[in-house]
Each structure stands twice: as C-alpha cells, then as structure tokens.
Tab-separated table of C-alpha atoms and ligand atoms in Angstrom:
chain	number	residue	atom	x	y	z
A	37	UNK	CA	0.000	0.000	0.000
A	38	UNK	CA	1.141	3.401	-0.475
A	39	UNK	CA	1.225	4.029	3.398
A	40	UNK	CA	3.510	1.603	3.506
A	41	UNK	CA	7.072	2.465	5.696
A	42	UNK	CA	5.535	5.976	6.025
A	43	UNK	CA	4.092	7.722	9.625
A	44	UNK	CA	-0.269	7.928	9.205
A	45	UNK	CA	-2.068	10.352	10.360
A	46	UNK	CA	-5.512	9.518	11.403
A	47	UNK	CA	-8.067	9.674	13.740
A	48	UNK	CA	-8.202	8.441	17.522
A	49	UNK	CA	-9.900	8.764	20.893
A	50	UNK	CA	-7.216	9.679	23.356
A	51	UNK	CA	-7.608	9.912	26.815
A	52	UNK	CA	-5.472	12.482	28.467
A	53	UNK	CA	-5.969	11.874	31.774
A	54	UNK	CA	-7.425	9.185	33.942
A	55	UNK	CA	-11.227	10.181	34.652
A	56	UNK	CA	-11.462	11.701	31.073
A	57	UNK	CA	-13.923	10.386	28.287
A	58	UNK	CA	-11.867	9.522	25.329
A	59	UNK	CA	-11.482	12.804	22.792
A	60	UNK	CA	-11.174	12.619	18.989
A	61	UNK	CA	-7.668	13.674	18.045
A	62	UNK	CA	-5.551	13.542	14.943
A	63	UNK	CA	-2.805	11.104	15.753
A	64	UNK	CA	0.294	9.837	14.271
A	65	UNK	CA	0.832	6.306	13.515
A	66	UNK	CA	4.502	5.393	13.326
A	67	UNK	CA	5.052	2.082	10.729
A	68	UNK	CA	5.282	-1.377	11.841
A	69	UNK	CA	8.863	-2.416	13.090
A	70	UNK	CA	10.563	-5.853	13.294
A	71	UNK	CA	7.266	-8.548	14.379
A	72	UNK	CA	5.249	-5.714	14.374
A	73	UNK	CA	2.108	-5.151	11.865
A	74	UNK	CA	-0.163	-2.007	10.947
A	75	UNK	CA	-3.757	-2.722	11.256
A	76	UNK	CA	-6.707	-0.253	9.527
A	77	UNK	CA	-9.155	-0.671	12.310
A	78	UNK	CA	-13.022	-1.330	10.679
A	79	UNK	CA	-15.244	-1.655	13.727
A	80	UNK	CA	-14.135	-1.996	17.331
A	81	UNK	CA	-16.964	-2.562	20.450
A	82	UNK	CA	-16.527	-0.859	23.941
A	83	UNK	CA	-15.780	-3.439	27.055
A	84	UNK	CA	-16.127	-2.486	30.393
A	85	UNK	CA	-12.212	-2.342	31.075
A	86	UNK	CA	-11.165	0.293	28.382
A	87	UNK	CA	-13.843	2.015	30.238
A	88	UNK	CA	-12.475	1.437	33.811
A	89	UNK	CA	-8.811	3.005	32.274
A	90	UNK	CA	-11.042	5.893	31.415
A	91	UNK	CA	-12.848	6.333	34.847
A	92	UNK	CA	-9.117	5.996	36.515
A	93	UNK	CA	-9.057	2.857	38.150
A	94	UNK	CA	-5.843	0.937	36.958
A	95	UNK	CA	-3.431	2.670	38.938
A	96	UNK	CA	-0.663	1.203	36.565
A	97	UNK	CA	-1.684	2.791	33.501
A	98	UNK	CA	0.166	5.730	31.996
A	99	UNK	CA	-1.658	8.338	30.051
A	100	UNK	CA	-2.217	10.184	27.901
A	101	UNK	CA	-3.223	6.220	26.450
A	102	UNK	CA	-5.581	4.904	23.851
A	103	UNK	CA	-7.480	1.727	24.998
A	104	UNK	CA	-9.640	-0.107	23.065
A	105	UNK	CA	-8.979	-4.131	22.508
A	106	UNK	CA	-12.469	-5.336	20.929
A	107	UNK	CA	-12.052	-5.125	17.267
A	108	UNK	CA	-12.015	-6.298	13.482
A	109	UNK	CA	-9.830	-4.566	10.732
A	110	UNK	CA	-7.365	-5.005	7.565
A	111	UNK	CA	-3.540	-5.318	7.865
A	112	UNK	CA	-2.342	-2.388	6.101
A	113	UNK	CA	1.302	-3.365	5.988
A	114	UNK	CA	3.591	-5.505	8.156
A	115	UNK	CA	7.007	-4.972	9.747
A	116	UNK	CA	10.121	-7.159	8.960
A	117	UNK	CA	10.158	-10.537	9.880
A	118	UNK	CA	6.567	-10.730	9.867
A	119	UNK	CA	5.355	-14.415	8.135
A	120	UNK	CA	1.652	-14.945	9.336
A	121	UNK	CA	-0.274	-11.971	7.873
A	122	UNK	CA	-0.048	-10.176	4.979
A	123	UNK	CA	-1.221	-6.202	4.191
A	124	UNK	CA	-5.157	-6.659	2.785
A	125	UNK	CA	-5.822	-9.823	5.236
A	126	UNK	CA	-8.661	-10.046	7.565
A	127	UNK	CA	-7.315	-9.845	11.382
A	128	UNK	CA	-9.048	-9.691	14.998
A	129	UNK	CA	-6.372	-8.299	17.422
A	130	UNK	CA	-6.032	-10.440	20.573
A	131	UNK	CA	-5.634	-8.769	24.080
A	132	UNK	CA	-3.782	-12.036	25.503
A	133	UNK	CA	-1.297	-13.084	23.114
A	134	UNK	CA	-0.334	-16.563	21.789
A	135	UNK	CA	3.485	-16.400	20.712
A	136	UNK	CA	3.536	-19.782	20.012
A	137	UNK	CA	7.115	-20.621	21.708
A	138	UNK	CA	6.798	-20.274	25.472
A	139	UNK	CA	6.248	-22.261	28.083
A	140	UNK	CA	2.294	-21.662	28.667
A	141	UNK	CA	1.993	-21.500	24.625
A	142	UNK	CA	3.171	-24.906	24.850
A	143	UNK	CA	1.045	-26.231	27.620
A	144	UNK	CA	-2.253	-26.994	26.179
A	145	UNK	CA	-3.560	-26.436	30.307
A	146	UNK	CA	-3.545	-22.466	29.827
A	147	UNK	CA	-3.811	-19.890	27.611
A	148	UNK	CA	-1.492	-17.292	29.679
A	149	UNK	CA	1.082	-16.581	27.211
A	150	UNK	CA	4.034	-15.647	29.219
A	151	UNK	CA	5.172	-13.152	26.628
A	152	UNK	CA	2.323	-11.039	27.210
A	153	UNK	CA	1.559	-7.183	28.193
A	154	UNK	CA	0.598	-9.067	31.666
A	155	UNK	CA	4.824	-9.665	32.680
A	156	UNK	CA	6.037	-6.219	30.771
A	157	UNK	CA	5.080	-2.628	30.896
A	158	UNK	CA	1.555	-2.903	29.378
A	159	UNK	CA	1.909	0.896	27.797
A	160	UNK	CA	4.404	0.373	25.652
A	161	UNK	CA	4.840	-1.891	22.566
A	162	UNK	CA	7.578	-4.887	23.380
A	163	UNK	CA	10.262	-3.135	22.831
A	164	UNK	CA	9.459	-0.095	25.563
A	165	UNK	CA	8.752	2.461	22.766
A	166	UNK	CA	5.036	4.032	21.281
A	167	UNK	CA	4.041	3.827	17.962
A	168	UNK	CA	1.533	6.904	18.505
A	169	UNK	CA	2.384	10.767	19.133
A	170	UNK	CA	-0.101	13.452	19.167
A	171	UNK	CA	0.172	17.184	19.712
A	172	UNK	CA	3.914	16.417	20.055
A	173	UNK	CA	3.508	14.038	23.354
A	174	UNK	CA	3.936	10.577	23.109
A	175	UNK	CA	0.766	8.596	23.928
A	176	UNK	CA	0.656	5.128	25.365
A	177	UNK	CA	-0.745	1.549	24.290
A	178	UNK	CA	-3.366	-0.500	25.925
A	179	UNK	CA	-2.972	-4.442	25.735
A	180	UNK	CA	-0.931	-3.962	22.746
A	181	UNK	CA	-4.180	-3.341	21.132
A	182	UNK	CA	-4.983	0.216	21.278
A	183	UNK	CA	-8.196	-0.254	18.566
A	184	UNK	CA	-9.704	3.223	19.150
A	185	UNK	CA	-7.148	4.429	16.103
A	186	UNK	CA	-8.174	4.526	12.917
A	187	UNK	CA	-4.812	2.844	12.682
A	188	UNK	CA	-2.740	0.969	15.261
A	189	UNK	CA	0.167	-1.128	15.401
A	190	UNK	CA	0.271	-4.646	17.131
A	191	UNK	CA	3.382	-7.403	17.815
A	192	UNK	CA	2.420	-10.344	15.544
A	193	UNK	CA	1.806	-12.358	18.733
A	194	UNK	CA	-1.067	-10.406	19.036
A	195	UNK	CA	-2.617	-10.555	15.715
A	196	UNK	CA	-4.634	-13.538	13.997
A	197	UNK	CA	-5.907	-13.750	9.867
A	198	UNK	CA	-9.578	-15.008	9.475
A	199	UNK	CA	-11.519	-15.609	6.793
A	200	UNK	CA	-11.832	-12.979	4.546
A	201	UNK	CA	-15.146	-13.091	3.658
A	202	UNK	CA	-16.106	-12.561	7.656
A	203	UNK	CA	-18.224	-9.353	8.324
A	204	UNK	CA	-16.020	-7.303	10.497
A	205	UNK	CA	-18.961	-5.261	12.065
A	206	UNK	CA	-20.105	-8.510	13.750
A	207	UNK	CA	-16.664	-10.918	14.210
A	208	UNK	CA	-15.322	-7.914	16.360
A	209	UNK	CA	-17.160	-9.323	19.270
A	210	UNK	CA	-15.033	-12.143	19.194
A	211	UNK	CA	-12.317	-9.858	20.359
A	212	UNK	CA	-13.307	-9.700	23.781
A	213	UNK	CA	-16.842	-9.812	25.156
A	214	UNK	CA	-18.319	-13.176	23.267
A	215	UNK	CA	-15.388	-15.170	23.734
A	216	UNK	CA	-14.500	-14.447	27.461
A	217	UNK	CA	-18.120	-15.492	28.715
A	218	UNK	CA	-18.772	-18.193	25.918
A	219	UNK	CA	-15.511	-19.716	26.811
A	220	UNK	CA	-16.016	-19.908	30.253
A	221	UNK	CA	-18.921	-21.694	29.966
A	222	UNK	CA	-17.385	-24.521	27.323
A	223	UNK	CA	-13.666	-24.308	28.586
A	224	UNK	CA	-13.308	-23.143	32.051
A	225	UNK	CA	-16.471	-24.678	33.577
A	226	UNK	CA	-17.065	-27.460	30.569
A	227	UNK	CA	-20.532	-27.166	31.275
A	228	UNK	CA	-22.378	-30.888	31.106
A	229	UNK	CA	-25.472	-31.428	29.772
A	230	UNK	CA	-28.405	-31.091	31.988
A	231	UNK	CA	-26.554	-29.432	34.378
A	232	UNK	CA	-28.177	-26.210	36.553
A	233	UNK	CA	-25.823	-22.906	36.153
A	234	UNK	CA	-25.955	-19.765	37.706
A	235	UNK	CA	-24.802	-16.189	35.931
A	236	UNK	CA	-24.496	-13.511	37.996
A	237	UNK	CA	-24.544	-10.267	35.917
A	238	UNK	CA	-26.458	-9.859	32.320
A	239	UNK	CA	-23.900	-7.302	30.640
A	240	UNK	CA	-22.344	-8.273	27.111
A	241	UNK	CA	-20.199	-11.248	28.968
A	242	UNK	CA	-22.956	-12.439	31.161
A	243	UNK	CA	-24.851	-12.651	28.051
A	244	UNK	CA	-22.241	-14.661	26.340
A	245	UNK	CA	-21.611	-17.012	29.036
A	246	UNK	CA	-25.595	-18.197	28.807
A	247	UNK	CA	-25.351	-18.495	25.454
A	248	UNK	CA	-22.211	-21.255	26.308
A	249	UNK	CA	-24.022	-22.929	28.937
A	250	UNK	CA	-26.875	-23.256	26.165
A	251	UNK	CA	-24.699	-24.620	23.825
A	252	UNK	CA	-23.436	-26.999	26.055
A	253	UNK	CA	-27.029	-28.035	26.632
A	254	UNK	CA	-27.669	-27.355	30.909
A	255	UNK	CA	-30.940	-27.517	31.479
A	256	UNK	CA	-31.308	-25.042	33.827
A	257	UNK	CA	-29.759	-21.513	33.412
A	258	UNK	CA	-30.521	-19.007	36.235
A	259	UNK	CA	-29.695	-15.401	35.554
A	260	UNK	CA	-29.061	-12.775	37.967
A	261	UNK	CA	-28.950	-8.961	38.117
A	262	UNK	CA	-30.321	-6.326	39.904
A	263	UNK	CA	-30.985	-4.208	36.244
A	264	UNK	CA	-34.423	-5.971	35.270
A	265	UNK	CA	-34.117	-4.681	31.572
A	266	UNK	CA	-31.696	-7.511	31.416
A	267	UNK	CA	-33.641	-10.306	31.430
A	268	UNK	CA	-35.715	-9.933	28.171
A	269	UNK	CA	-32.297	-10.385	26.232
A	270	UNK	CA	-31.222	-12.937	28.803
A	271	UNK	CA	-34.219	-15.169	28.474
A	272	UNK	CA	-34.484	-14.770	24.501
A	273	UNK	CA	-30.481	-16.274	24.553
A	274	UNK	CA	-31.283	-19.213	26.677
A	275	UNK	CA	-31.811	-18.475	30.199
A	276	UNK	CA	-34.553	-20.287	31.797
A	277	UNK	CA	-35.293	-17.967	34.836
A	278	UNK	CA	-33.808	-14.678	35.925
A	279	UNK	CA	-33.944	-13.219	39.353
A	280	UNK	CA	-32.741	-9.628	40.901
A	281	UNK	CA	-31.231	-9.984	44.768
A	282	UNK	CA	-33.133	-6.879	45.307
A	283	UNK	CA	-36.432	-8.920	45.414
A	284	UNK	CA	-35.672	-10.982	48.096
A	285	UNK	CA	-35.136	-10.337	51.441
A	286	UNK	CA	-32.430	-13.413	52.073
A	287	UNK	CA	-28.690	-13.391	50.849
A	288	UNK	CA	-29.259	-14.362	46.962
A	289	UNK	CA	-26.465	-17.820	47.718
A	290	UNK	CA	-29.535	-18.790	50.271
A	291	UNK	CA	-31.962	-18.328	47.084
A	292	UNK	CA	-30.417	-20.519	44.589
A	293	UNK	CA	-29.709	-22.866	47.244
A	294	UNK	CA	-32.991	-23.449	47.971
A	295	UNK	CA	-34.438	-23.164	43.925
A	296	UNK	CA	-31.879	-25.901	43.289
A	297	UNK	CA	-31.480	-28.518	46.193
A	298	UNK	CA	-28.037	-28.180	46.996
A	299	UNK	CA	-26.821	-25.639	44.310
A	300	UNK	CA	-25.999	-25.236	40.954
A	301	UNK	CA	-23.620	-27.293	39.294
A	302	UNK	CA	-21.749	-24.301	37.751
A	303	UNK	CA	-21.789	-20.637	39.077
A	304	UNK	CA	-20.286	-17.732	36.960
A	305	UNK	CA	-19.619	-14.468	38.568
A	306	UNK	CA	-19.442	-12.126	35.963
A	307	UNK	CA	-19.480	-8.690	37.533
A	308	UNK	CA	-16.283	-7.908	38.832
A	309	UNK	CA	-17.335	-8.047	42.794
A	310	UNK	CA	-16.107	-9.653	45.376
A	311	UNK	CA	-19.473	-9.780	47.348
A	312	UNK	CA	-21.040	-11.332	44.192
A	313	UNK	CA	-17.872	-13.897	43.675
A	314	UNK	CA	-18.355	-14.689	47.650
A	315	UNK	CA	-22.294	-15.292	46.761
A	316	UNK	CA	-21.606	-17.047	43.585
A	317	UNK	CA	-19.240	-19.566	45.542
A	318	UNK	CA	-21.999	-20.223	47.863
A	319	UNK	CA	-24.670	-20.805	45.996
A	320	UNK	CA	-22.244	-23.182	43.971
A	321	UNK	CA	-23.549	-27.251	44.965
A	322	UNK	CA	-22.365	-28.910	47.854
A	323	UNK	CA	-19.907	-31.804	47.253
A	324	UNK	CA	-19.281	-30.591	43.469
A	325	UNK	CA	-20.159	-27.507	42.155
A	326	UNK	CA	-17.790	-25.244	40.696
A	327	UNK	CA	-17.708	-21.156	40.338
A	328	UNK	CA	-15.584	-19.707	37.799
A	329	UNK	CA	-14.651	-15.802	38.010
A	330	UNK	CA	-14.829	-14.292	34.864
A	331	UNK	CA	-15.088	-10.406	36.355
A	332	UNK	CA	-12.191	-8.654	37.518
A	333	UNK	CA	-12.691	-7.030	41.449
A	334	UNK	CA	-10.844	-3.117	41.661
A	335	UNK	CA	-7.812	-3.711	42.098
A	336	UNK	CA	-6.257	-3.918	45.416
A	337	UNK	CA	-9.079	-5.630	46.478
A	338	UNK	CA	-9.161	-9.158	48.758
A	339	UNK	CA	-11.421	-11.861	48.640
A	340	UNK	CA	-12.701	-13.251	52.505
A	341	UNK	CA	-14.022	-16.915	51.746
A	342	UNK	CA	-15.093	-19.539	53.976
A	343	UNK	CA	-12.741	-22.434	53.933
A	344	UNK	CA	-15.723	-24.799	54.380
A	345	UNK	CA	-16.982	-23.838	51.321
A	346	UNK	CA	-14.057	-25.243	49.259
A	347	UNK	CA	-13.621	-28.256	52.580
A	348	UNK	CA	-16.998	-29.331	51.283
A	349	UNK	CA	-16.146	-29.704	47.917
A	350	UNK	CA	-16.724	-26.226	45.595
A	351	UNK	CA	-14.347	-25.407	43.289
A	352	UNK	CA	-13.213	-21.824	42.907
A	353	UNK	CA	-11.482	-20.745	39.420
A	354	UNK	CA	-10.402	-18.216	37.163
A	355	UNK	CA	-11.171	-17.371	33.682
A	356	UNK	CA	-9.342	-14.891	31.451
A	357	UNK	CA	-10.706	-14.412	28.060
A	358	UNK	CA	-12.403	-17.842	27.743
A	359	UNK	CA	-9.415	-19.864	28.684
A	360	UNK	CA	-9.188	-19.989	24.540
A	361	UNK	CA	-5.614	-19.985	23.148
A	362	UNK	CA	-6.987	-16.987	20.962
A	363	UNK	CA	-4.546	-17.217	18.356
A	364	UNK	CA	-5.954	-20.919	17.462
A	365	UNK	CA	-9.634	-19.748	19.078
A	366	UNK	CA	-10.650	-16.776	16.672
A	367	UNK	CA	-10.413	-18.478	12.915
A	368	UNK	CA	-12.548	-21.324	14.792
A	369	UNK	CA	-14.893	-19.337	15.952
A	370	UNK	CA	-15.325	-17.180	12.971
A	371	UNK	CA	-15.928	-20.192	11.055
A	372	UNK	CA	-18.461	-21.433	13.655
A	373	UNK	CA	-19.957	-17.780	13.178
A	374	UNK	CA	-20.186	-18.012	9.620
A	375	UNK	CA	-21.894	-21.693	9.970
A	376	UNK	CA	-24.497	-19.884	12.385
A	377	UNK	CA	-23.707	-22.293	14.954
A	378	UNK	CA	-22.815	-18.956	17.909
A	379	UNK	CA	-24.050	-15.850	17.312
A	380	UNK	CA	-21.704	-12.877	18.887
A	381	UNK	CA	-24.267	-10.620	16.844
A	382	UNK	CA	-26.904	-10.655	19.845
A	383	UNK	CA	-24.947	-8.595	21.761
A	384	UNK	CA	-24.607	-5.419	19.472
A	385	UNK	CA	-27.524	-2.864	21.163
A	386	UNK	CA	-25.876	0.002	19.493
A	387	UNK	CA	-23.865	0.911	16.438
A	388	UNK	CA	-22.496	4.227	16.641
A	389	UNK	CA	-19.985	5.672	13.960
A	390	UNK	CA	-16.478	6.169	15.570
A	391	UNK	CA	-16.478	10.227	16.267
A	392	UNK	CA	-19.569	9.338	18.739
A	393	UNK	CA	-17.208	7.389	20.929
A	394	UNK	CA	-18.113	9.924	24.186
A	395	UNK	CA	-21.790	8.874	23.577
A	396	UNK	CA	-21.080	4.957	23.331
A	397	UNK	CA	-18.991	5.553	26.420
A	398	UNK	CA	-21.630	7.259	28.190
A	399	UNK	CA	-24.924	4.605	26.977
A	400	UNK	CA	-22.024	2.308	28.353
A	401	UNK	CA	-22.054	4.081	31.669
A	402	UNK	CA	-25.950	4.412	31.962
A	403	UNK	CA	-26.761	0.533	31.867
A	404	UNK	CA	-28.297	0.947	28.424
A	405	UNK	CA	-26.009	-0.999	25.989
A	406	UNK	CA	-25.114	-3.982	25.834
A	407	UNK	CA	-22.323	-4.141	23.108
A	408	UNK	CA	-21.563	-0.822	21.671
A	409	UNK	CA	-20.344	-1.384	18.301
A	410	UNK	CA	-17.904	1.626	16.636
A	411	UNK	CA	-17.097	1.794	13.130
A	412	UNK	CA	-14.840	3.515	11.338
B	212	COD	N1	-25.640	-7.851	41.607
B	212	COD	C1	-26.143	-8.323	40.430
B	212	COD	N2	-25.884	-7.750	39.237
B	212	COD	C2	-25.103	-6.657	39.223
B	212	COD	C3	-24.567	-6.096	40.398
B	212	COD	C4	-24.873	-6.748	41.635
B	212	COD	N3	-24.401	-6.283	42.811
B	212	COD	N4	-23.840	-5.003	40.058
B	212	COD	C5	-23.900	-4.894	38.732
B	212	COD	N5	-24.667	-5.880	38.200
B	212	COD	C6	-24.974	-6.139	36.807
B	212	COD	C7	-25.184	-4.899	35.972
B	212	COD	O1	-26.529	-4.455	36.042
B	212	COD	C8	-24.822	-5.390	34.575
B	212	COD	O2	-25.939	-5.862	33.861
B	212	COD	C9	-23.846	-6.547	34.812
B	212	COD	O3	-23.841	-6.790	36.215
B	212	COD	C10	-22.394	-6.223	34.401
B	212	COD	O4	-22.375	-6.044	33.044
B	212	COD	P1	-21.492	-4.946	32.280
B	212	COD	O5	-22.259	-4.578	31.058
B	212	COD	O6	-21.067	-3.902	33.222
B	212	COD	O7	-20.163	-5.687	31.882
B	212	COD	P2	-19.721	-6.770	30.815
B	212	COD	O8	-20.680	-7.911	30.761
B	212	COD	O9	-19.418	-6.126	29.519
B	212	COD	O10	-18.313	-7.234	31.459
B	212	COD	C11	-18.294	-7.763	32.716
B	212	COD	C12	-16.870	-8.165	33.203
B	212	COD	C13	-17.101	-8.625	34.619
B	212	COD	C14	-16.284	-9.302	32.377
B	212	COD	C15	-15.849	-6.997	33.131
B	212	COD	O11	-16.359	-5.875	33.693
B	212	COD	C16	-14.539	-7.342	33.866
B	212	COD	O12	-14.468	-7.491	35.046
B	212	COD	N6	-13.479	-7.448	33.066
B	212	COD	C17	-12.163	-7.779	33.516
B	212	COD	C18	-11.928	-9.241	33.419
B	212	COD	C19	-11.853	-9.766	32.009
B	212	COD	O13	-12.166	-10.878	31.711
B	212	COD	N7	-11.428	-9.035	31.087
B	212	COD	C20	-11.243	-9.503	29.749
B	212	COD	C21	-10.619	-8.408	28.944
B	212	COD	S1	-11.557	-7.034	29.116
B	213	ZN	ZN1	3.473	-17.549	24.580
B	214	ZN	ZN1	-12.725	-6.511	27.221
C-alpha cells in the first residue's frame, strides 16, 4: 500500500488523563517495526475495562493512552520478519497473546502466554517504545491493542488472519466480550449437559456465558442482576429464569440454594465483585459444584471466603478471556460464526460511527447498551 514504511495520520480517541472520556484527536501512527504489523481498524466494540482506564481505576496505567482491545480490521502493511499476515488480510487483534514458543503457549492447560503485556510494561509496545504521538507528546498503548485508532500497530503475537469473507462489524465481538463469557462456559467450567448454572450479571459477557451454557445443553440456566431490563435479552439467549437480589429479602447464595437442592452445578460471577464472587461460591452445589470468576474485582481488592466452602467440595477458578488460546480460538470461531452455529451478533444494542465514541462511552455508563459497536 502506499502508506507503507511511512508515519499515518488519522483519527483516535485519546484519553489524556485518567477520569477523562476519550477525545477525537488527529494522531500519528509510526510504521510497523521488526514482528510488528499495521492494522486499519473497521469496527471496534466498547468493554467495560477500556472504560475502567477511562474512569481511573488501573493505577498502573500511563496516560495520555488509547485503549480499546475489541475489534475487526485489515492489515495495512507488516514490519520485517513478519510471516503470518499479509497487508489486505482479515485480522481480529487479541488482548492475551499466543506467541507460540513459550512455556504456557506450549502447555495446552492455559492460555497465559508468558510473553504477554501481563509480565512487561503494558503501555508500551515490546520493545518499551510508542508507535503513537499526538500534539507532540507521546501517547501510550493499551494491551498492545490500542483499537480506538483509525490505525494501530500490534506485535504479531497479538494478531490472527480469518476468513476474509467474515463481516467485520459482527466478528469484532469475538475480540473480547463473546469469547471471554462463551468460553467460560465450554472451557473453564465445561458445562455438562443437563446441568443447573448460575450467571451472575447480564452485561455483554454475562450474556455470552448463557449463550455457552446453552450450547453446552444445561438444562437449567438461572440469571441474575439487579438491572431488570436484562432479562428480556437474557431469556431470549437461553436463560430459563432470571432473578434480581433486590427482590428478596435473604442473601441471593440462600436463594439458589434453595431453587436448586443443593446448588448449581456451575456458578459464573461475571461482575467484577467480590461480594457477588463470595455469593456465587456459595450458591455453587455442595460436594461438586464449581464457580468460575470471569469479572475482575478493583484492584487492590481481597477476597474473605469460607474455607468450608471449598472443605466441602466447591471449586473456585479463574477465567481470562475464555481460557481460549486466541490465536488458534478466533479463525474457529469465525468459522463457527459463519456456519451460524454462535451468534456474537446478539450482543450489538448500538452501532455508533467512531467520532460518537463519548456517547457509546456514556450509553455504556448508563446501563443501556449492551455491546456498543464503533465503526470507522
Ligand atoms: N448484583 C447483580 N448484578 C449486578 C450487580 C450486583 N451487585 N452489580 C452490577 N450488576 C450487573 C449490571 O446491572 C450489569 O448488567 C452486569 O452486572 C455487568 O455487566 P457490564 O455490562 O457492566 O459488563 P460486561 O458484561 O461487559 O463485562 C463484565 C466483566 C465482569 C467481564 C468486566 O467488567 C470485567 O471485570 N473485566 C475484567 C476481566 C476480564 O475478563 N477481562 C477480559 C478483557 S476485558
Ligand atoms: Zn506464549
Ligand atoms: Zn474486554
């Protein structure tokens, strides 16, 4: 392309400070340099977390940054070295990379790539510098994704080709949202058929991890949030009841508990509380039900458990982004996509065009969407 080697200047939502919506800036795109590859973003959704960078609460992040990590685009050209994509390809950017060569890469147990933003200086592109400047200041990366740019650069780690013929507008989901609750529902939990789960929280994730527990055919699927407006949605994706704690005057663990026996086989929390992960443990079955935390608690904070709770035989884990190996996760599940057999679509409430970023942030903020979808 004729862009190709040279610095782009394009269009991007900075955020200068923490507790700042995003603004629309003209930025400046430096090329791609050794592993490295230039992406034309096409659409890109707004998750939770690039909102929690703007309200301020990651005290590790450096500003001014743009965030952004949920998106579809077109490789405009490619840095040396670089062998899996090539400029005009379909790619999905991956917030947890998969470089193929390290020790987690190799273990097919966990999808925690060890070369990751997660063990280095998360601002800054692998080798410590920034591919972005505006207004003469240097402005920082996000996840090494950085997808509210017209243009961004990426390592090739953190970069996967799909099929070209996928609709970007709708395989952008897979980017984030879709895939981190779908996944915990197949991989992290492996869901059994017949089996009674529990979601706590209806947002885009909560969403996606029903869907999962559909597809892996439980028969009962209990959602829960105090918003109401999210159980239409919820019930029209496969829950089969949905309950707000706010209706009862017991703890909502004591609830499920009794709507189920003993508990549910699988609970999800899927908030990002610790009172809710505490519940969601609880109201997990005695003997051998297991809760999976897919939301992230503010940082800082500590979980207070009761040992019997695990003594009597509940499992507590972790899920980050599905527990997919994204790299060998997104083709699959754009082909799954394309074969109508999961549908990431559902969540899209809103499409916006990209220069209304402040609004998506802000329907975002108000409870009203549930996937936010920008295009360029
Ligand atoms: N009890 C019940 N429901 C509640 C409560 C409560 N006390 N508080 C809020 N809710 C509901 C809200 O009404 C809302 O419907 C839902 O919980 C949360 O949904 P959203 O729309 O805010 O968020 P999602 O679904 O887009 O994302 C949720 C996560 C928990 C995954 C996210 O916020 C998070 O913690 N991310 C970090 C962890 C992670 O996996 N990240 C992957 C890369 S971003
Ligand atoms: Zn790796
Ligand atoms: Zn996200």
């Amino acid at each position: 392309m004729a862009t190709a080697g040279k610095v782009i200047k394009c269009r991007a939502a900075v955020i200068w400070e923490a507790g700042q919506i995003p603004s629309i800036e003209e930025v400046e795109v430096a090329p791609p340099r050794t592993h490295e590859i230039r992406v034309k973003i096409v659409a890109t959704g707004i998750c939770r977390t690039d909102d929690h960078v703007a309200e301020g609460l990651f005290p590790d992040i450096n500003y001014p940054v743009i965030v952004g990590h949920e998106a579809a685009g077109i490789v405009e050209s490619i840095g040396p070295e670089v062998t899996s994509v090539k400029p005009g390809d379909k790619v999905i950017p991956l917030c947890l990379t998969q470089c193929g060569e390290c020790a987690s890469c190799q273990n097919p147990k966990t999808n925690f790539c060890l070369k990751s933003h997660f063990y280095q200086p998360q601002n800054l592109m692998p080798d410590k510098t920034t591919r972005f400047t505006c207004k003469g200041k240097q402005v920082h990366h996000f996840l090494w994704t950085s997808t509210f740019s017209e243009y961004t650069v990426m390592p090739e780690s953190s970069i996967v080709k799909i099929d070209n013929a996928a609709p970007l507008e709708k395989v952008c989901l897979f980017g984030c949202g879709f895939s981190t609750g779908y996944g915990a529902a197949l991989n992290s939990a492996k869901v059994e058929p017949g089996s009674t789960c529990a979601i706590f929280g209806l947002g885009g994730v909560g969403l996606s991890v029903v869907m999962g527990c559909k597809t892996a055919g439980a028969s009962r699927i209990i959602g829960i949030d105090i918003n109401k407006e999210k159980f239409a949605k919820a019930k029209e994706l496969g829950a089969t009841e949905c309950i707000s704690p706010n209706d009862f005057d017991k703890p909502i663990e004591k609830v499920l508990v009794e709507m189920t026996g003993f508990g549910v086989d699988y609970a999800f929390e899927v908030i990002g509380r610790t009172d809710t992960a505490v519940a969601a443990l609880a109201s997990a079955r005695l003997g051998s039900g297991t809760c999976v935390l897919v939301g992230e608690p503010p940082s800082g904070s500590q979980l207070i458990i009761n040992p019997r709770l695990i003594l009597t035989g509940r499992k507590l884990k972790g899920s980050m982004l599905g527990d997919w190996k994204l790299k060998e996760a997104f083709p699959k599940l754009v082909s799954d996509y394309m074969n109508k057999r999961c549908h990431p679509e559902a969540l899209i409430s809103h499409t916006l065009p990209f220069e209304k970023i402040a609004e998506g942030f802000e329907l975002l903020r108000a409870g009203k969407s549930i996937r936010c979808i920008l295009l360029f």
